[in-house]
Amino acid sequence: VRGPWISDTPWRLAVPLTIAFVLTAVLEQGTVLSAMLARPIRLACGHAAMLAVALSWAGAARLAPAVAGLAAGVTFVASATPVGAVLYLSPGLVIAHLARRGRLTRAGLGVACPWQAVVGGGLIGAMLAGHLIVSGSLTFGYRPAFVVTPALLGAIAYDIGLQVPATELFLRGAVFNRAQRHASFVIATAVTTLLAVARYLVDPLLPASAALVLGMVFYVSVLSVAACWLFARHGSLAPALGASTVFFVAYRLLGSR
Amino acid sequence: MSTAWWWRTGAAVALVTVTVSIALSGAHPDALLRHALVLPVVVVAIRDGGARGALAGLAAAALHAPFVLPHIEREGLTYRAAEGLVTLVLLAASGVVTGALAGAVTRERRRYATLMKVQRAAGGDTGTIHAVAARLHAAHADAIGPADIGLVLDAGPERVTVGVVPFDRATIEAVMADRRPRFLYDADGGTRARRALAVPVHGRARVAGVLCASRAGEIDAGDRATLEALGAYAGLALENAELAEAQRRAAVELDARIAAATRHLRELDAAKSAFVAVASHELRTPLTALAGFSELLSTRRFAPEAVQHFAGVMRTETARLVRMIDDLLDLARLEQGHEMALHRTAVDPCTAVRDAVAVFGDGTTAPAIDIDCGADVPAVHADPDALDRVLKNLVSNARKYAPGPLGIRVRRRGGGVEFSVQDRGPGIPPDALPHVFDPYYRAPATAGRVRGSGLGLAVVQALVHAHGGTIEVESATGAGTCVRVTIPSVS
């Protein structure tokens, strides 16, 4: 049961979104577009493209344009106003609804999974985040900031509602899931981890510092390997979602130097 | 909670405790306590193998890194920092290397345990193919750890399947045809990819079947190599078991043959002993008659009629003596593997029959012999003397065992002429019938009652076969006996 690597890919949706993403990045680099305008466009295009591919590969191709459109829309609205950040939760809720209705089982959502596995995933994310906080504060002087601000809440909403679900659905539910049916676990994990690193390297929110980029590569790689292992071990995306969610929420607690 | 869980939890607690201790004792990158991090890593690696050992090593390195990296950030790459960096590398490497070694040891242990089970399963009393398949399947249950094992064995036109076989018939046949394993990254399309491997079970001569393993999760290169080796071993073990079974059967068969041959030789020996006794008596009787009458004729005077009578008796006894000695000589020649020397010519069968029965009287002193000679009976291609001996032996036998009337029929049959001698005697017992042509054999029921050497029918059979003819006996107790001899005709 293998099937072609890239069957069911929504080219008509993914290709324009990817072109828009790249074009925006180029225009931003050339200072034709301001960062204020370019970043929401890149975020919207990136997440929409990932969700479109993930949903289509999961057999929900008819829903892909709507969910991708919703993700892009809320990204624009949420970028415009701090209060609008709560809208980031809506794609996550839609995905949860689809999972409950059994539309995303081929992506590992809505399938039976023991709660211990989800807790285990959360623990892995917490350990990695704890390490990040300790080493970040000791090495780079980033101190954890436990002050709840609208920006922090908005960032957490972005992670919980859009960034983590879209990324996990794409990387684990789609890419790794398909790769492991064509190649060994090591190769599938390597491919997925390379894509994960690439995905966060092009993230417009990543600070432009070599040390931080190296740290990102390390933590994203470890998180990706752990998430792939959890997915392969349990056949469910829930533990990987737990690990990523806990890790990124904890990451948001890192304040400035 | 399982024992493994407690070990892993204990190792995690130990790692955290050592890390906290290092932190409390100054958080130096080269703290002496850092060496204690190796212990839980090695314990996890030995117990759980490569993957978890590597994870434990990475976890230990990650826990120690916050003591090393900030030091480098603050003071550069000092001697202490270098020691810390070496520790990080060693912690990660110790987990990977120890885990890999432990994994290899576990794999080898499983392989040897499975080999022993396969040896036991294939050996001994092999039983039916289904029983062998069930035993081999059970022997492979723990070949690569938790996995579904399936076995397909070649049983001629059909395939005997035991356990889980996630491959279709065509794939199984392909594995058997080219002796190459097949691997599926995903056998059933479930949410967890299910790996499946099919390896040939092949010996030196043939492919005996296919061994399959499948599980949700990885079947790595080491496990695949293990299964391939086990498939080859199972094939050899099956082949050896089949050879041993064939050898055992051959030995049993040989024993039976030797026993039968020994029994036959003993019977033959007993028969020869009996023959010697009988022959001595049979030879002595005519000799006694000849000696007595010749002495009478040489010492006394008799009337011409009496002399003629004595001469007749002496002639009859001499003929009997000659016949017996001829039989003995023929039989001796046959037993030594010599063919009978025949001087074949065209012989009229009816004339041969009439000449042969003439010596048995004309019916006034003995029961009449009814000769029924067909009209279109052709001449036979036979040695006249040999044919005469055959016929006289048959008639003589019938006379000895069946004193009543006798019938001889001569008919054309196929490409030859059939002579059937039918008596109305008591018949031959069924258990004696298969042995009537054995040399020296005499039916126990008549051995003490009727004179004879047990050579007559053996010699007859040899003579008939020398002519290219056939002989058969038909008899029923109380209904007489019929001996049919067929001799090829001249045409």
Short mmCIF file of C-alpha atoms in Angstrom, two decimals, chain B residues 46-345:
data_model
loop_
_atom_site.label_atom_id
_atom_site.label_comp_id
_atom_site.label_asym_id
_atom_site.label_seq_id
_atom_site.Cartn_x
_atom_site.Cartn_y
_atom_site.Cartn_z
CA ILE B 46 22.10 -2.24 27.80
CA ARG B 47 18.51 -2.90 28.78
CA ASP B 48 16.67 -1.22 25.89
CA GLY B 49 19.08 -1.30 22.97
CA GLY B 50 20.25 1.20 20.38
CA ALA B 51 17.42 3.69 19.95
CA ARG B 52 16.68 4.24 23.63
CA GLY B 53 20.39 4.14 24.48
CA ALA B 54 20.98 6.92 21.96
CA LEU B 55 18.07 8.88 23.44
CA ALA B 56 19.45 8.44 26.96
CA GLY B 57 22.90 9.55 25.78
CA LEU B 58 21.42 12.61 24.06
CA ALA B 59 19.36 13.39 27.16
CA ALA B 60 22.45 13.19 29.37
CA ALA B 61 24.40 15.39 26.96
CA ALA B 62 21.52 17.84 26.81
CA LEU B 63 21.38 17.97 30.61
CA HIS B 64 25.09 18.65 30.86
CA ALA B 65 25.20 21.15 27.97
CA PRO B 66 23.89 24.11 30.09
CA PHE B 67 27.04 23.77 32.22
CA VAL B 68 29.34 23.74 29.20
CA LEU B 69 27.89 26.16 26.65
CA PRO B 70 27.48 29.22 28.97
CA HIS B 71 31.05 28.64 30.15
CA ILE B 72 32.23 28.82 26.54
CA GLU B 73 30.06 31.90 26.02
CA ARG B 74 31.63 33.60 29.06
CA GLU B 75 35.26 32.47 29.00
CA GLY B 76 35.87 31.01 25.57
CA LEU B 77 37.18 27.52 24.82
CA THR B 78 39.17 26.92 28.00
CA TYR B 79 40.64 23.62 29.17
CA ARG B 80 37.63 23.12 31.45
CA ALA B 81 35.24 23.85 28.61
CA ALA B 82 37.06 21.37 26.41
CA GLU B 83 36.68 18.74 29.09
CA GLY B 84 32.98 19.54 29.21
CA LEU B 85 32.67 19.31 25.43
CA VAL B 86 34.45 15.95 25.44
CA THR B 87 32.00 14.82 28.12
CA LEU B 88 29.06 15.85 25.93
CA VAL B 89 30.43 13.87 23.00
CA LEU B 90 31.24 10.86 25.16
CA LEU B 91 27.81 10.85 26.79
CA ALA B 92 26.06 10.87 23.42
CA ALA B 93 28.49 8.33 21.98
CA SER B 94 28.29 5.99 24.99
CA GLY B 95 24.52 5.80 24.61
CA VAL B 96 24.73 5.15 20.87
CA VAL B 97 27.61 2.68 20.97
CA THR B 98 26.51 0.76 24.06
CA GLY B 99 22.96 0.67 22.77
CA ALA B 100 24.09 -0.60 19.38
CA LEU B 101 26.23 -3.29 21.00
CA ALA B 102 23.45 -4.28 23.39
CA GLY B 103 21.00 -4.35 20.49
CA ALA B 104 23.35 -6.56 18.51
CA VAL B 105 23.76 -8.90 21.48
CA THR B 106 19.99 -9.08 21.97
CA ARG B 107 19.54 -9.81 18.28
CA GLU B 108 22.17 -12.54 18.34
CA ARG B 109 20.62 -14.07 21.47
CA ARG B 110 17.21 -14.11 19.80
CA ARG B 111 18.72 -15.58 16.68
CA TYR B 112 20.46 -18.42 18.52
CA ALA B 113 17.38 -19.12 20.63
CA THR B 114 15.31 -19.27 17.45
CA LEU B 115 17.89 -21.48 15.75
CA MET B 116 17.67 -23.96 18.60
CA LYS B 117 13.88 -23.94 18.44
CA VAL B 118 13.95 -24.40 14.66
CA GLN B 119 16.35 -27.31 15.06
CA ARG B 120 13.99 -28.96 17.53
CA ALA B 121 10.92 -28.12 15.43
CA ALA B 122 12.35 -29.56 12.22
CA GLY B 123 14.01 -32.59 13.77
CA GLY B 124 12.63 -35.73 15.35
CA ASP B 125 9.39 -37.20 14.12
CA THR B 126 8.49 -34.76 11.34
CA GLY B 127 4.80 -35.73 11.14
CA THR B 128 2.45 -34.10 8.63
CA ILE B 129 3.39 -30.95 6.74
CA HIS B 130 0.76 -29.06 8.76
CA ALA B 131 2.35 -30.17 12.04
CA VAL B 132 5.82 -29.22 10.81
CA ALA B 133 4.54 -25.81 9.67
CA ALA B 134 2.89 -25.20 13.06
CA ARG B 135 6.07 -26.15 14.93
CA LEU B 136 8.30 -24.00 12.71
CA HIS B 137 5.89 -21.08 13.03
CA ALA B 138 5.96 -21.36 16.82
CA ALA B 139 9.77 -21.58 16.75
CA HIS B 140 9.99 -18.21 14.97
CA ALA B 141 7.56 -16.44 17.32
CA ASP B 142 10.30 -14.35 18.98
CA ALA B 143 12.73 -14.22 16.07
CA ILE B 144 12.85 -10.41 15.85
CA GLY B 145 10.98 -9.44 18.99
CA PRO B 146 7.32 -8.43 18.89
CA ALA B 147 6.02 -9.16 15.39
CA ASP B 148 3.40 -11.20 13.59
CA ILE B 149 5.06 -14.24 12.05
CA GLY B 150 3.64 -16.19 9.14
CA LEU B 151 4.87 -19.26 7.32
CA VAL B 152 3.96 -20.69 3.94
CA LEU B 153 5.28 -24.17 3.20
CA ASP B 154 5.39 -25.87 -0.16
CA ALA B 155 3.31 -29.05 0.03
CA GLY B 156 3.30 -30.04 -3.63
CA PRO B 157 0.30 -28.57 -5.42
CA GLU B 158 -0.95 -26.73 -2.34
CA ARG B 159 0.57 -24.24 0.08
CA VAL B 160 0.27 -24.74 3.83
CA THR B 161 -0.12 -21.38 5.58
CA VAL B 162 0.28 -20.74 9.30
CA GLY B 163 0.08 -17.36 11.07
CA VAL B 164 -0.16 -13.90 9.53
CA VAL B 165 0.93 -13.65 5.90
CA PRO B 166 0.44 -10.06 4.68
CA PHE B 167 1.56 -10.86 1.12
CA ASP B 168 -0.59 -11.97 -1.78
CA ARG B 169 -0.17 -15.35 -3.46
CA ALA B 170 1.71 -13.90 -6.43
CA THR B 171 4.33 -12.29 -4.17
CA ILE B 172 4.80 -15.51 -2.23
CA GLU B 173 5.27 -17.44 -5.48
CA ALA B 174 7.73 -14.81 -6.70
CA VAL B 175 9.81 -15.13 -3.50
CA MET B 176 9.87 -18.89 -3.94
CA ALA B 177 10.77 -18.60 -7.60
CA ASP B 178 13.71 -16.19 -7.40
CA ARG B 179 14.74 -16.79 -3.75
CA ARG B 180 14.81 -13.04 -3.11
CA PRO B 181 13.12 -11.41 -0.11
CA ARG B 182 10.32 -8.88 -0.51
CA PHE B 183 9.80 -5.91 1.81
CA LEU B 184 6.71 -3.75 2.19
CA TYR B 185 6.98 -0.36 3.89
CA ASP B 186 3.26 -0.40 4.53
CA ALA B 187 1.31 -3.64 4.33
CA ASP B 188 -2.18 -2.48 5.20
CA GLY B 189 -2.46 1.32 4.86
CA GLY B 190 -3.45 1.81 8.50
CA THR B 191 -2.67 4.92 10.51
CA ARG B 192 0.58 3.24 11.62
CA ALA B 193 2.71 2.06 8.76
CA ARG B 194 2.96 -1.72 8.97
CA ARG B 195 6.25 -3.11 7.73
CA ALA B 196 6.25 -6.61 6.26
CA LEU B 197 9.05 -8.86 5.10
CA ALA B 198 8.93 -12.17 3.22
CA VAL B 199 12.09 -14.27 3.00
CA PRO B 200 12.57 -17.62 1.25
CA VAL B 201 12.88 -20.77 3.36
CA HIS B 202 15.40 -22.52 1.16
CA GLY B 203 17.86 -25.35 1.53
CA ARG B 204 20.52 -26.58 -0.86
CA ALA B 205 18.14 -28.27 -3.23
CA ARG B 206 14.82 -26.45 -3.19
CA VAL B 207 12.74 -23.62 -1.76
CA ALA B 208 10.59 -25.14 0.95
CA GLY B 209 8.47 -22.07 1.61
CA VAL B 210 8.37 -18.45 2.70
CA LEU B 211 8.81 -16.94 6.15
CA CYS B 212 6.95 -13.67 6.78
CA ALA B 213 7.19 -11.10 9.54
CA SER B 214 5.12 -7.95 9.93
CA ARG B 215 4.59 -5.35 12.59
CA ALA B 216 3.41 -1.79 13.07
CA GLY B 217 6.76 -0.08 13.36
CA GLU B 218 10.18 -0.55 11.89
CA ILE B 219 11.77 -3.80 10.74
CA ASP B 220 15.32 -2.53 10.49
CA ALA B 221 18.20 -3.88 8.42
CA GLY B 222 19.47 -6.04 11.31
CA ASP B 223 16.08 -7.68 11.78
CA ARG B 224 15.80 -8.24 8.05
CA ALA B 225 19.21 -9.90 7.96
CA THR B 226 18.22 -12.05 10.94
CA LEU B 227 15.03 -13.19 9.20
CA GLU B 228 16.89 -13.98 5.99
CA ALA B 229 19.42 -16.08 7.91
CA LEU B 230 16.64 -17.83 9.81
CA GLY B 231 14.81 -18.56 6.56
CA ALA B 232 17.91 -20.19 5.12
CA TYR B 233 18.51 -22.10 8.34
CA ALA B 234 14.93 -23.31 8.53
CA GLY B 235 15.22 -24.50 4.92
CA LEU B 236 18.38 -26.44 5.68
CA ALA B 237 16.88 -27.85 8.87
CA LEU B 238 13.79 -29.00 6.95
CA GLU B 239 15.95 -30.53 4.26
CA ASN B 240 18.11 -32.31 6.83
CA ALA B 241 15.01 -33.55 8.63
CA GLU B 242 13.61 -34.87 5.34
CA LEU B 243 16.90 -36.60 4.58
CA ALA B 244 17.05 -38.09 8.07
CA GLU B 245 13.47 -39.28 7.72
CA ALA B 246 14.23 -40.84 4.33
CA GLN B 247 17.32 -42.50 5.79
CA ARG B 248 15.30 -43.81 8.73
CA ARG B 249 12.66 -45.22 6.37
CA ALA B 250 15.36 -46.79 4.20
CA ALA B 251 16.96 -48.35 7.27
CA VAL B 252 13.60 -49.75 8.39
CA GLU B 253 12.96 -51.07 4.88
CA LEU B 254 16.43 -52.58 4.72
CA ASP B 255 15.90 -54.24 8.10
CA ALA B 256 12.65 -55.70 6.84
CA ARG B 257 14.31 -56.95 3.67
CA ILE B 258 17.20 -58.46 5.57
CA ALA B 259 14.76 -60.13 7.97
CA ALA B 260 12.74 -61.48 5.03
CA ALA B 261 15.87 -62.67 3.27
CA THR B 262 17.14 -64.31 6.45
CA ARG B 263 13.78 -65.99 6.96
CA HIS B 264 13.82 -67.18 3.37
CA LEU B 265 17.35 -68.51 3.72
CA ARG B 266 16.39 -70.34 6.90
CA GLU B 267 13.38 -71.82 5.14
CA LEU B 268 15.56 -72.74 2.21
CA ASP B 269 18.10 -74.31 4.52
CA ALA B 270 15.38 -76.25 6.29
CA ALA B 271 13.95 -77.30 2.95
CA LYS B 272 17.37 -78.44 1.76
CA SER B 273 17.87 -80.43 4.94
CA ALA B 274 14.48 -82.00 4.41
CA PHE B 275 15.37 -82.58 0.78
CA VAL B 276 18.59 -84.33 1.66
CA ALA B 277 16.61 -86.67 3.89
CA VAL B 278 13.95 -87.20 1.27
CA ALA B 279 16.44 -87.51 -1.59
CA SER B 280 18.46 -90.06 0.33
CA HIS B 281 15.33 -92.05 0.81
CA GLU B 282 14.18 -91.52 -2.77
CA LEU B 283 17.56 -92.52 -4.18
CA ARG B 284 17.86 -95.45 -1.85
CA THR B 285 14.48 -96.93 -2.78
CA PRO B 286 15.20 -97.62 -6.48
CA LEU B 287 18.77 -98.57 -5.64
CA THR B 288 17.49 -101.08 -3.10
CA ALA B 289 15.12 -102.49 -5.71
CA LEU B 290 17.88 -102.64 -8.32
CA ALA B 291 20.32 -104.24 -5.86
CA GLY B 292 17.74 -106.78 -4.67
CA PHE B 293 16.54 -107.88 -8.11
CA SER B 294 20.05 -107.97 -9.61
CA GLU B 295 21.20 -110.12 -6.67
CA LEU B 296 18.21 -112.43 -7.17
CA LEU B 297 18.92 -112.72 -10.89
CA SER B 298 22.61 -113.43 -10.31
CA THR B 299 22.19 -116.02 -7.57
CA ARG B 300 19.06 -117.89 -8.57
CA ARG B 301 17.31 -119.20 -11.61
CA PHE B 302 13.84 -117.97 -12.57
CA ALA B 303 11.29 -118.67 -15.19
CA PRO B 304 11.52 -116.40 -18.27
CA GLU B 305 8.24 -114.61 -17.28
CA ALA B 306 9.63 -113.86 -13.80
CA VAL B 307 12.92 -112.62 -15.29
CA GLN B 308 10.97 -110.37 -17.61
CA HIS B 309 8.94 -109.06 -14.68
CA PHE B 310 12.12 -108.38 -12.66
CA ALA B 311 13.69 -106.61 -15.62
CA GLY B 312 10.57 -104.42 -15.99
CA VAL B 313 10.73 -103.44 -12.35
CA MET B 314 14.47 -102.70 -12.67
CA ARG B 315 13.84 -100.62 -15.78
CA THR B 316 11.11 -98.57 -14.01
CA GLU B 317 13.30 -97.96 -10.96
CA THR B 318 16.24 -97.04 -13.16
CA ALA B 319 14.06 -94.54 -15.02
CA ARG B 320 12.95 -93.02 -11.74
CA LEU B 321 16.55 -92.79 -10.62
CA VAL B 322 17.60 -91.13 -13.89
CA ARG B 323 14.72 -88.66 -13.69
CA MET B 324 15.62 -87.69 -10.15
CA ILE B 325 19.27 -87.23 -10.97
CA ASP B 326 18.34 -85.19 -14.07
CA ASP B 327 16.17 -82.95 -11.93
CA LEU B 328 18.94 -82.48 -9.42
CA LEU B 329 21.47 -81.65 -12.13
CA ASP B 330 19.09 -79.18 -13.84
CA LEU B 331 18.32 -77.45 -10.59
CA ALA B 332 21.98 -77.23 -9.66
CA ARG B 333 22.70 -75.70 -13.04
CA LEU B 334 19.90 -73.16 -12.65
CA GLU B 335 20.99 -72.21 -9.13
CA GLN B 336 24.47 -71.54 -10.48
CA GLY B 337 22.94 -69.18 -13.05
CA HIS B 338 23.49 -71.36 -16.13
CA GLU B 339 20.89 -71.41 -18.85
CA MET B 340 19.41 -74.70 -19.94
CA ALA B 341 20.76 -76.07 -23.18
CA LEU B 342 17.75 -76.67 -25.43
CA HIS B 343 17.71 -78.24 -28.87
CA ARG B 344 14.50 -76.77 -30.17
CA THR B 345 12.61 -78.07 -33.13
#
